[in-house]
PDB file of C-alpha atoms and ligand atoms in Angstrom:
ATOM      1  CA  MET A 378      28.450   2.545 -12.686  1.00 57.00           C
ATOM      2  CA  GLY A 379      25.950   2.691  -9.828  1.00 75.00           C
ATOM      3  CA  ARG A 380      22.226   2.844 -10.443  1.00 86.00           C
ATOM      4  CA  THR A 381      20.734   6.294 -10.621  1.00 94.00           C
ATOM      5  CA  LEU A 382      17.449   7.219  -8.966  1.00 95.00           C
ATOM      6  CA  THR A 383      15.875   7.144 -12.420  1.00 95.00           C
ATOM      7  CA  ASP A 384      17.134   3.552 -12.903  1.00 93.00           C
ATOM      8  CA  LEU A 385      15.591   2.580  -9.577  1.00 94.00           C
ATOM      9  CA  ILE A 386      12.252   4.174 -10.386  1.00 93.00           C
ATOM     10  CA  LEU A 387      12.075   2.499 -13.777  1.00 90.00           C
ATOM     11  CA  SER A 388      13.055  -0.898 -12.380  1.00 90.00           C
ATOM     12  CA  ARG A 389      10.567  -0.952  -9.494  1.00 93.00           C
ATOM     13  CA  ARG A 390       8.034  -3.752  -9.850  1.00 92.00           C
ATOM     14  CA  SER A 391       5.662  -5.565  -7.516  1.00 94.00           C
ATOM     15  CA  ILE A 392       7.378  -8.765  -6.377  1.00 95.00           C
ATOM     16  CA  ARG A 393       5.124 -11.262  -4.636  1.00 95.00           C
ATOM     17  CA  PHE A 394       7.166 -14.450  -4.399  1.00 94.00           C
ATOM     18  CA  GLY A 395      10.670 -15.940  -4.337  1.00 96.00           C
ATOM     19  CA  PHE A 396      11.586 -14.526  -0.908  1.00 97.00           C
ATOM     20  CA  ASP A 397      14.582 -16.341   0.565  1.00 96.00           C
ATOM     21  CA  GLY A 398      13.648 -15.917   4.234  1.00 88.00           C
ATOM     22  CA  ALA A 399      16.644 -13.705   5.069  1.00 96.00           C
ATOM     23  CA  PRO A 400      15.874 -10.919   7.537  1.00 97.00           C
ATOM     24  CA  ILE A 401      16.139  -7.232   6.664  1.00 98.00           C
ATOM     25  CA  ASP A 402      18.966  -5.516   8.468  1.00 96.00           C
ATOM     26  CA  GLU A 403      18.146  -2.770  10.922  1.00 97.00           C
ATOM     27  CA  GLN A 404      20.024  -0.024   9.086  1.00 98.00           C
ATOM     28  CA  ALA A 405      18.123  -0.687   5.864  1.00 98.00           C
ATOM     29  CA  LEU A 406      14.817  -0.705   7.740  1.00 98.00           C
ATOM     30  CA  ASP A 407      15.702   2.518   9.486  1.00 98.00           C
ATOM     31  CA  ALA A 408      16.546   4.176   6.149  1.00 98.00           C
ATOM     32  CA  ILE A 409      13.274   2.931   4.595  1.00 98.00           C
ATOM     33  CA  VAL A 410      11.218   4.342   7.454  1.00 98.00           C
ATOM     34  CA  ARG A 411      13.056   7.654   7.394  1.00 98.00           C
ATOM     35  CA  CYS A 412      12.438   7.949   3.656  1.00 98.00           C
ATOM     36  CA  GLY A 413       8.721   7.345   4.276  1.00 98.00           C
ATOM     37  CA  LEU A 414       8.632  10.033   6.925  1.00 98.00           C
ATOM     38  CA  ALA A 415      10.460  12.468   4.613  1.00 98.00           C
ATOM     39  CA  ALA A 416       7.612  12.413   2.056  1.00 98.00           C
ATOM     40  CA  PRO A 417       5.797  15.622   1.140  1.00 98.00           C
ATOM     41  CA  SER A 418       2.174  16.021   2.232  1.00 98.00           C
ATOM     42  CA  SER A 419      -0.484  18.699   1.925  1.00 98.00           C
ATOM     43  CA  LYS A 420       0.037  21.369   4.627  1.00 97.00           C
ATOM     44  CA  ASN A 421       2.813  19.106   5.895  1.00 98.00           C
ATOM     45  CA  SER A 422       0.029  17.187   7.618  1.00 97.00           C
ATOM     46  CA  MET A 423       1.820  13.789   7.453  1.00 97.00           C
ATOM     47  CA  PRO A 424      -1.362  11.723   7.202  1.00 97.00           C
ATOM     48  CA  TRP A 425       0.361   8.413   7.996  1.00 98.00           C
ATOM     49  CA  ARG A 426       1.664   6.335  10.843  1.00 98.00           C
ATOM     50  CA  LEU A 427       3.984   3.476   9.957  1.00 98.00           C
ATOM     51  CA  HIS A 428       3.789   0.155  11.783  1.00 98.00           C
ATOM     52  CA  VAL A 429       6.907  -1.875  11.097  1.00 98.00           C
ATOM     53  CA  VAL A 430       5.992  -5.521  11.581  1.00 98.00           C
ATOM     54  CA  ALA A 431       9.060  -7.726  11.700  1.00 97.00           C
ATOM     55  CA  GLU A 432       7.726 -10.587  13.771  1.00 97.00           C
ATOM     56  CA  ARG A 433       6.841 -13.762  11.848  1.00 97.00           C
ATOM     57  CA  ARG A 434       3.951 -14.628  14.160  1.00 98.00           C
ATOM     58  CA  LEU A 435       2.297 -11.225  13.622  1.00 98.00           C
ATOM     59  CA  LEU A 436       2.798 -11.351   9.861  1.00 98.00           C
ATOM     60  CA  SER A 437       1.185 -14.796   9.726  1.00 98.00           C
ATOM     61  CA  GLU A 438      -1.698 -13.657  11.920  1.00 98.00           C
ATOM     62  CA  ILE A 439      -2.360 -10.742   9.579  1.00 98.00           C
ATOM     63  CA  ALA A 440      -2.251 -13.110   6.584  1.00 98.00           C
ATOM     64  CA  ASP A 441      -4.651 -15.505   8.330  1.00 98.00           C
ATOM     65  CA  ALA A 442      -7.009 -12.659   9.230  1.00 98.00           C
ATOM     66  CA  MET A 443      -7.092 -11.594   5.577  1.00 98.00           C
ATOM     67  CA  ARG A 444      -7.970 -15.121   4.464  1.00 98.00           C
ATOM     68  CA  ALA A 445     -10.644 -15.372   7.165  1.00 98.00           C
ATOM     69  CA  ALA A 446     -12.317 -12.078   6.245  1.00 97.00           C
ATOM     70  CA  PRO A 447     -15.854 -12.334   4.893  1.00 95.00           C
ATOM     71  CA  ASN A 448     -16.461 -11.662   1.208  1.00 90.00           C
ATOM     72  CA  ILE A 449     -12.857 -11.950   0.123  1.00 95.00           C
ATOM     73  CA  THR A 450     -13.901 -12.839  -3.414  1.00 93.00           C
ATOM     74  CA  SER A 451     -15.876  -9.609  -3.793  1.00 93.00           C
ATOM     75  CA  TYR A 452     -13.055  -7.493  -2.376  1.00 95.00           C
ATOM     76  CA  VAL A 453     -12.627  -5.599  -5.646  1.00 94.00           C
ATOM     77  CA  PRO A 454     -13.485  -2.042  -6.689  1.00 93.00           C
ATOM     78  CA  HIS A 455     -17.250  -1.426  -6.601  1.00 94.00           C
ATOM     79  CA  ASP A 456     -19.197   0.729  -9.014  1.00 94.00           C
ATOM     80  CA  PRO A 457     -20.274   3.804  -7.001  1.00 91.00           C
ATOM     81  CA  MET A 458     -23.416   4.122  -9.137  1.00 94.00           C
ATOM     82  CA  THR A 459     -24.746   0.604  -8.420  1.00 95.00           C
ATOM     83  CA  GLY A 460     -22.728  -0.486  -5.374  1.00 93.00           C
ATOM     84  CA  ARG A 461     -21.955  -3.701  -7.239  1.00 94.00           C
ATOM     85  CA  ALA A 462     -18.555  -5.380  -7.460  1.00 92.00           C
ATOM     86  CA  ARG A 463     -16.870  -4.623 -10.777  1.00 92.00           C
ATOM     87  CA  PRO A 464     -16.635  -7.820 -12.841  1.00 89.00           C
ATOM     88  CA  ASP A 465     -13.561  -6.592 -14.709  1.00 89.00           C
ATOM     89  CA  TYR A 466     -11.442  -6.915 -11.538  1.00 91.00           C
ATOM     90  CA  ARG A 467     -10.630 -10.107  -9.674  1.00 93.00           C
ATOM     91  CA  SER A 468      -9.954 -10.374  -5.972  1.00 95.00           C
ATOM     92  CA  THR A 469      -6.265 -10.724  -5.050  1.00 95.00           C
ATOM     93  CA  VAL A 470      -6.767 -11.186  -1.301  1.00 98.00           C
ATOM     94  CA  ILE A 471      -5.536 -14.797  -1.229  1.00 97.00           C
ATOM     95  CA  ASP A 472      -2.423 -13.942  -3.253  1.00 96.00           C
ATOM     96  CA  SER A 473      -1.751 -10.877  -1.125  1.00 98.00           C
ATOM     97  CA  ALA A 474      -2.021 -12.877   2.105  1.00 98.00           C
ATOM     98  CA  ALA A 475       0.462 -15.384   0.651  1.00 98.00           C
ATOM     99  CA  VAL A 476       3.010 -12.581   0.252  1.00 98.00           C
ATOM    100  CA  LEU A 477       2.778 -11.856   3.993  1.00 98.00           C
ATOM    101  CA  ASP A 478       3.476 -15.529   4.670  1.00 98.00           C
ATOM    102  CA  GLU A 479       6.829 -15.170   2.886  1.00 98.00           C
ATOM    103  CA  VAL A 480       8.339 -11.777   3.706  1.00 98.00           C
ATOM    104  CA  PRO A 481      10.368 -10.909   6.815  1.00 98.00           C
ATOM    105  CA  VAL A 482       8.884  -7.407   7.151  1.00 98.00           C
ATOM    106  CA  ALA A 483       5.700  -5.545   6.316  1.00 98.00           C
ATOM    107  CA  ILE A 484       5.159  -1.856   6.941  1.00 98.00           C
ATOM    108  CA  VAL A 485       1.476  -1.333   7.664  1.00 98.00           C
ATOM    109  CA  ILE A 486       0.321   2.177   6.835  1.00 98.00           C
ATOM    110  CA  GLU A 487      -2.229   3.639   9.218  1.00 98.00           C
ATOM    111  CA  HIS A 488      -4.274   6.545   7.951  1.00 97.00           C
ATOM    112  CA  VAL A 489      -3.931   9.486  10.298  1.00 95.00           C
ATOM    113  CA  ALA A 490      -6.631  11.792   9.012  1.00 94.00           C
ATOM    114  CA  PRO A 491      -5.849  15.434   9.810  1.00 92.00           C
ATOM    115  CA  PHE A 492      -8.242  16.838   7.162  1.00 95.00           C
ATOM    116  CA  THR A 493     -11.065  14.297   7.024  1.00 94.00           C
ATOM    117  CA  ARG A 494     -11.030  13.055  10.644  1.00 92.00           C
ATOM    118  CA  GLY A 495     -11.355   9.513   9.344  1.00 90.00           C
ATOM    119  CA  LEU A 496     -13.890   7.601   7.292  1.00 88.00           C
ATOM    120  CA  ASP A 497     -16.412   7.328  10.135  1.00 88.00           C
ATOM    121  CA  VAL A 498     -16.784  11.114  10.122  1.00 91.00           C
ATOM    122  CA  LEU A 499     -16.562  11.366   6.334  1.00 91.00           C
ATOM    123  CA  LEU A 500     -19.440   8.936   5.880  1.00 90.00           C
ATOM    124  CA  THR A 501     -21.797  10.948   8.068  1.00 94.00           C
ATOM    125  CA  ILE A 502     -21.222  14.502   6.891  1.00 93.00           C
ATOM    126  CA  GLU A 503     -23.823  16.569   5.087  1.00 95.00           C
ATOM    127  CA  ARG A 504     -23.990  16.524   1.289  1.00 93.00           C
ATOM    128  CA  ASP A 505     -22.913  20.172   0.910  1.00 95.00           C
ATOM    129  CA  LYS A 506     -19.673  19.469   2.777  1.00 94.00           C
ATOM    130  CA  LEU A 507     -18.885  16.304   0.866  1.00 94.00           C
ATOM    131  CA  ASP A 508     -16.990  17.795  -2.086  1.00 95.00           C
ATOM    132  CA  SER A 509     -14.384  19.537   0.006  1.00 95.00           C
ATOM    133  CA  ALA A 510     -14.160  16.601   2.420  1.00 95.00           C
ATOM    134  CA  LEU A 511     -13.494  14.177  -0.419  1.00 96.00           C
ATOM    135  CA  PHE A 512     -10.897  16.536  -1.794  1.00 97.00           C
ATOM    136  CA  GLY A 513      -9.284  16.540   1.648  1.00 96.00           C
ATOM    137  CA  LEU A 514      -9.231  12.752   1.517  1.00 96.00           C
ATOM    138  CA  ALA A 515      -7.603  12.857  -1.914  1.00 97.00           C
ATOM    139  CA  LEU A 516      -4.905  15.187  -0.600  1.00 97.00           C
ATOM    140  CA  GLU A 517      -4.287  12.888   2.373  1.00 97.00           C
ATOM    141  CA  MET A 518      -3.975   9.895   0.054  1.00 98.00           C
ATOM    142  CA  ILE A 519      -1.558  11.704  -2.258  1.00 98.00           C
ATOM    143  CA  GLY A 520       0.695  12.258   0.767  1.00 98.00           C
ATOM    144  CA  VAL A 521       0.401   8.599   1.776  1.00 98.00           C
ATOM    145  CA  GLY A 522       1.256   7.590  -1.780  1.00 98.00           C
ATOM    146  CA  ALA A 523       4.377   9.727  -1.680  1.00 98.00           C
ATOM    147  CA  ALA A 524       5.440   8.084   1.606  1.00 98.00           C
ATOM    148  CA  LEU A 525       4.803   4.634   0.171  1.00 98.00           C
ATOM    149  CA  GLU A 526       6.814   5.267  -2.970  1.00 98.00           C
ATOM    150  CA  ASN A 527       9.685   6.817  -0.994  1.00 98.00           C
ATOM    151  CA  MET A 528       9.883   3.666   1.152  1.00 98.00           C
ATOM    152  CA  TRP A 529       9.573   1.305  -1.795  1.00 98.00           C
ATOM    153  CA  LEU A 530      12.378   3.043  -3.713  1.00 98.00           C
ATOM    154  CA  CYS A 531      14.622   3.186  -0.664  1.00 98.00           C
ATOM    155  CA  ALA A 532      14.018  -0.545  -0.181  1.00 98.00           C
ATOM    156  CA  LEU A 533      15.064  -1.172  -3.781  1.00 97.00           C
ATOM    157  CA  ASP A 534      18.181   0.889  -3.183  1.00 97.00           C
ATOM    158  CA  HIS A 535      19.015  -1.564  -0.370  1.00 97.00           C
ATOM    159  CA  GLY A 536      18.473  -4.578  -2.636  1.00 97.00           C
ATOM    160  CA  LEU A 537      15.030  -5.350  -1.209  1.00 98.00           C
ATOM    161  CA  HIS A 538      11.884  -6.181  -3.172  1.00 98.00           C
ATOM    162  CA  GLY A 539       8.211  -6.550  -2.405  1.00 97.00           C
ATOM    163  CA  CYS A 540       4.747  -5.303  -3.006  1.00 97.00           C
ATOM    164  CA  PHE A 541       2.214  -2.901  -1.545  1.00 98.00           C
ATOM    165  CA  LEU A 542      -0.873  -4.794  -0.401  1.00 98.00           C
ATOM    166  CA  GLY A 543      -3.958  -2.607  -0.256  1.00 98.00           C
ATOM    167  CA  ASP A 544      -5.809  -5.896   0.302  1.00 98.00           C
ATOM    168  CA  ALA A 545      -4.559  -5.915   3.896  1.00 98.00           C
ATOM    169  CA  ALA A 546      -7.329  -3.425   4.663  1.00 98.00           C
ATOM    170  CA  ILE A 547      -9.863  -6.253   4.407  1.00 98.00           C
ATOM    171  CA  ALA A 548      -8.561  -7.387   7.808  1.00 98.00           C
ATOM    172  CA  GLU A 549      -8.646  -3.892   9.277  1.00 98.00           C
ATOM    173  CA  GLU A 550     -10.180  -4.780  12.635  1.00 97.00           C
ATOM    174  CA  SER A 551      -7.822  -7.698  13.232  1.00 98.00           C
ATOM    175  CA  ILE A 552      -4.798  -5.621  12.258  1.00 98.00           C
ATOM    176  CA  GLN A 553      -5.898  -2.753  14.507  1.00 98.00           C
ATOM    177  CA  SER A 554      -6.246  -5.134  17.387  1.00 98.00           C
ATOM    178  CA  LEU A 555      -2.992  -7.038  16.681  1.00 98.00           C
ATOM    179  CA  LEU A 556      -0.954  -3.841  16.333  1.00 98.00           C
ATOM    180  CA  GLY A 557      -2.882  -1.737  18.838  1.00 98.00           C
ATOM    181  CA  PHE A 558      -4.105   1.261  16.870  1.00 97.00           C
ATOM    182  CA  GLU A 559      -7.435   2.756  15.801  1.00 95.00           C
ATOM    183  CA  GLY A 560      -6.802   4.523  12.477  1.00 96.00           C
ATOM    184  CA  GLU A 561      -7.792   3.065   9.133  1.00 97.00           C
ATOM    185  CA  VAL A 562      -5.528   0.473   7.579  1.00 98.00           C
ATOM    186  CA  LEU A 563      -4.469   1.604   4.113  1.00 98.00           C
ATOM    187  CA  GLY A 564      -2.335  -1.409   3.293  1.00 98.00           C
ATOM    188  CA  ALA A 565       1.035  -2.965   3.927  1.00 98.00           C
ATOM    189  CA  LEU A 566       4.345  -2.677   2.109  1.00 98.00           C
ATOM    190  CA  ALA A 567       5.700  -6.227   2.201  1.00 98.00           C
ATOM    191  CA  LEU A 568       9.479  -6.413   1.813  1.00 98.00           C
ATOM    192  CA  GLY A 569      12.206  -9.013   1.653  1.00 98.00           C
ATOM    193  CA  HIS A 570      14.998 -10.472  -0.443  1.00 98.00           C
ATOM    194  CA  SER A 571      13.862 -11.983  -3.729  1.00 97.00           C
ATOM    195  CA  ASP A 572      15.347 -12.255  -7.184  1.00 94.00           C
ATOM    196  CA  ALA A 573      12.023 -13.188  -8.794  1.00 94.00           C
ATOM    197  CA  THR A 574      10.682 -11.328 -11.796  1.00 88.00           C
ATOM    198  CA  PRO A 575       6.995 -10.448 -11.957  1.00 82.00           C
ATOM    199  CA  VAL A 576       4.793 -12.774 -13.990  1.00 72.00           C
ATOM    200  CA  PRO A 577       1.355 -12.515 -15.598  1.00 65.00           C
ATOM    201  CA  PRO A 578      -1.553 -12.800 -14.949  1.00 58.00           C
ATOM    202  CA  MET A 579      -1.133 -10.715 -11.788  1.00 61.00           C
ATOM    203  CA  ASP A 580       0.632  -7.980 -13.698  1.00 62.00           C
ATOM    204  CA  ALA A 581      -0.236  -6.045 -16.758  1.00 64.00           C
ATOM    205  CA  PRO A 582       2.877  -5.433 -18.802  1.00 59.00           C
ATOM    206  CA  ALA A 583       5.003  -2.847 -17.076  1.00 61.00           C
ATOM    207  CA  ARG A 584       5.861   0.375 -18.821  1.00 67.00           C
ATOM    208  CA  PRO A 585       2.781   1.057 -20.891  1.00 69.00           C
ATOM    209  CA  GLY A 586       2.978   3.580 -23.718  1.00 75.00           C
ATOM    210  CA  LEU A 587       3.034   7.261 -23.007  1.00 77.00           C
ATOM    211  CA  ASP A 588      -0.667   7.759 -23.805  1.00 79.00           C
ATOM    212  CA  ARG A 589      -1.269   8.937 -20.214  1.00 81.00           C
ATOM    213  CA  VAL A 590       1.014  11.885 -20.850  1.00 85.00           C
ATOM    214  CA  VAL A 591      -0.014  15.022 -22.677  1.00 87.00           C
ATOM    215  CA  TYR A 592       2.638  17.570 -23.577  1.00 88.00           C
ATOM    216  CA  HIS A 593       1.505  21.183 -23.788  1.00 93.00           C
ATOM    217  CA  ALA A 594       4.602  22.807 -25.213  1.00 92.00           C
TER     218      ALA A 594
HETATM  219  C1  FMN S1212      -2.602   1.540  -3.746  1.00 56.92           C
HETATM  220  C2  FMN S1212      -2.095   0.192  -4.249  1.00 56.92           C
HETATM  221  C3  FMN S1212      -2.697  -0.969  -3.785  1.00 56.92           C
HETATM  222  C4  FMN S1212      -2.227  -2.206  -4.206  1.00 56.92           C
HETATM  223  N1  FMN S1212      -2.764  -3.339  -3.669  1.00 56.92           N
HETATM  224  C5  FMN S1212      -2.265  -4.537  -4.032  1.00 56.92           C
HETATM  225  C6  FMN S1212      -2.732  -5.726  -3.393  1.00 56.92           C
HETATM  226  O1  FMN S1212      -3.562  -5.703  -2.491  1.00 56.92           O
HETATM  227  N2  FMN S1212      -2.222  -6.915  -3.797  1.00 56.92           N
HETATM  228  C7  FMN S1212      -1.260  -6.985  -4.778  1.00 56.92           C
HETATM  229  O2  FMN S1212      -0.817  -8.095  -5.091  1.00 56.92           O
HETATM  230  N3  FMN S1212      -0.784  -5.875  -5.388  1.00 56.92           N
HETATM  231  C8  FMN S1212      -1.260  -4.659  -5.025  1.00 56.92           C
HETATM  232  N4  FMN S1212      -0.740  -3.517  -5.588  1.00 56.92           N
HETATM  233  C9  FMN S1212       0.304  -3.620  -6.617  1.00 56.92           C
HETATM  234  C10 FMN S1212      -0.273  -3.335  -8.007  1.00 56.92           C
HETATM  235  O3  FMN S1212      -1.032  -4.435  -8.438  1.00 56.92           O
HETATM  236  C11 FMN S1212       0.899  -3.053  -8.941  1.00 56.92           C
HETATM  237  O4  FMN S1212       1.561  -1.884  -8.512  1.00 56.92           O
HETATM  238  C12 FMN S1212       0.443  -2.862 -10.382  1.00 56.92           C
HETATM  239  O5  FMN S1212      -0.129  -4.051 -10.880  1.00 56.92           O
HETATM  240  C13 FMN S1212       1.621  -2.463 -11.290  1.00 56.92           C
HETATM  241  O6  FMN S1212       2.652  -3.429 -11.228  1.00 56.92           O
HETATM  242  P1  FMN S1212       4.132  -3.022 -10.761  1.00 56.92           P
HETATM  243  O7  FMN S1212       4.050  -2.530  -9.341  1.00 56.92           O
HETATM  244  O8  FMN S1212       4.932  -4.293 -10.892  1.00 56.92           O
HETATM  245  O9  FMN S1212       4.625  -1.945 -11.687  1.00 56.92           O
HETATM  246  C14 FMN S1212      -1.168  -2.274  -5.153  1.00 56.92           C
HETATM  247  C15 FMN S1212      -0.548  -1.106  -5.587  1.00 56.92           C
HETATM  248  C16 FMN S1212      -0.986   0.116  -5.121  1.00 56.92           C
HETATM  249  C17 FMN S1212      -0.250   1.369  -5.534  1.00 56.92           C
END
């Protein structure tokens, strides 16, 4: 019996190694991109642009730019109260760059910012406008997340595996210049053929308990 959508969702994992170097066929790539574009978004604003990078040289240049970025070890979530790097997270930039060295394709997601007009504007607005602006950003990101997951699941359906690399944003300026765009870099969905299974310590055990779910029956 074929896999159902539920099977696919429950089997999706981040795969960062074991890629066999085989290219991704055009039809699969086309389906993945169309699934991304079919995602729901607030006000149908489609706050994304997808850059499909299928050239080895470009992928390696992005990986190199990530490794060359300043402060890669402190590229972890920061505490908004103190501005300090959170010690409970470790930087994954080097590992993420290594994924781009291996995969045949990465889909870089550019943030098109219909509500917030981009981080440059967001960072300069007055305090009394901040709440609604940040909510606008959250809505944009929910749409981007839907597009990402649509693409990732479609890739799985075509026998492809990979990982989303938010770390790519550390090389934002280089990526913008390599790919010729100005919007923010939200990350890259790296995809290829791999039969590896995810291993610790990069991954917490998949499928945690249901304690993040509350039933109000
Ligand atoms: C927004 C976002 C950013 C992520 N950034 C990275 C990254 O830069 N490098 C990486 O190796 N994994 C990254 N991941 C993958 C997560 O680490 C992974 O989804 C999580 O550990 C759960 O594992 P699973 O995907 O195998 O279920 C990211 C995932 C998301 C959704």
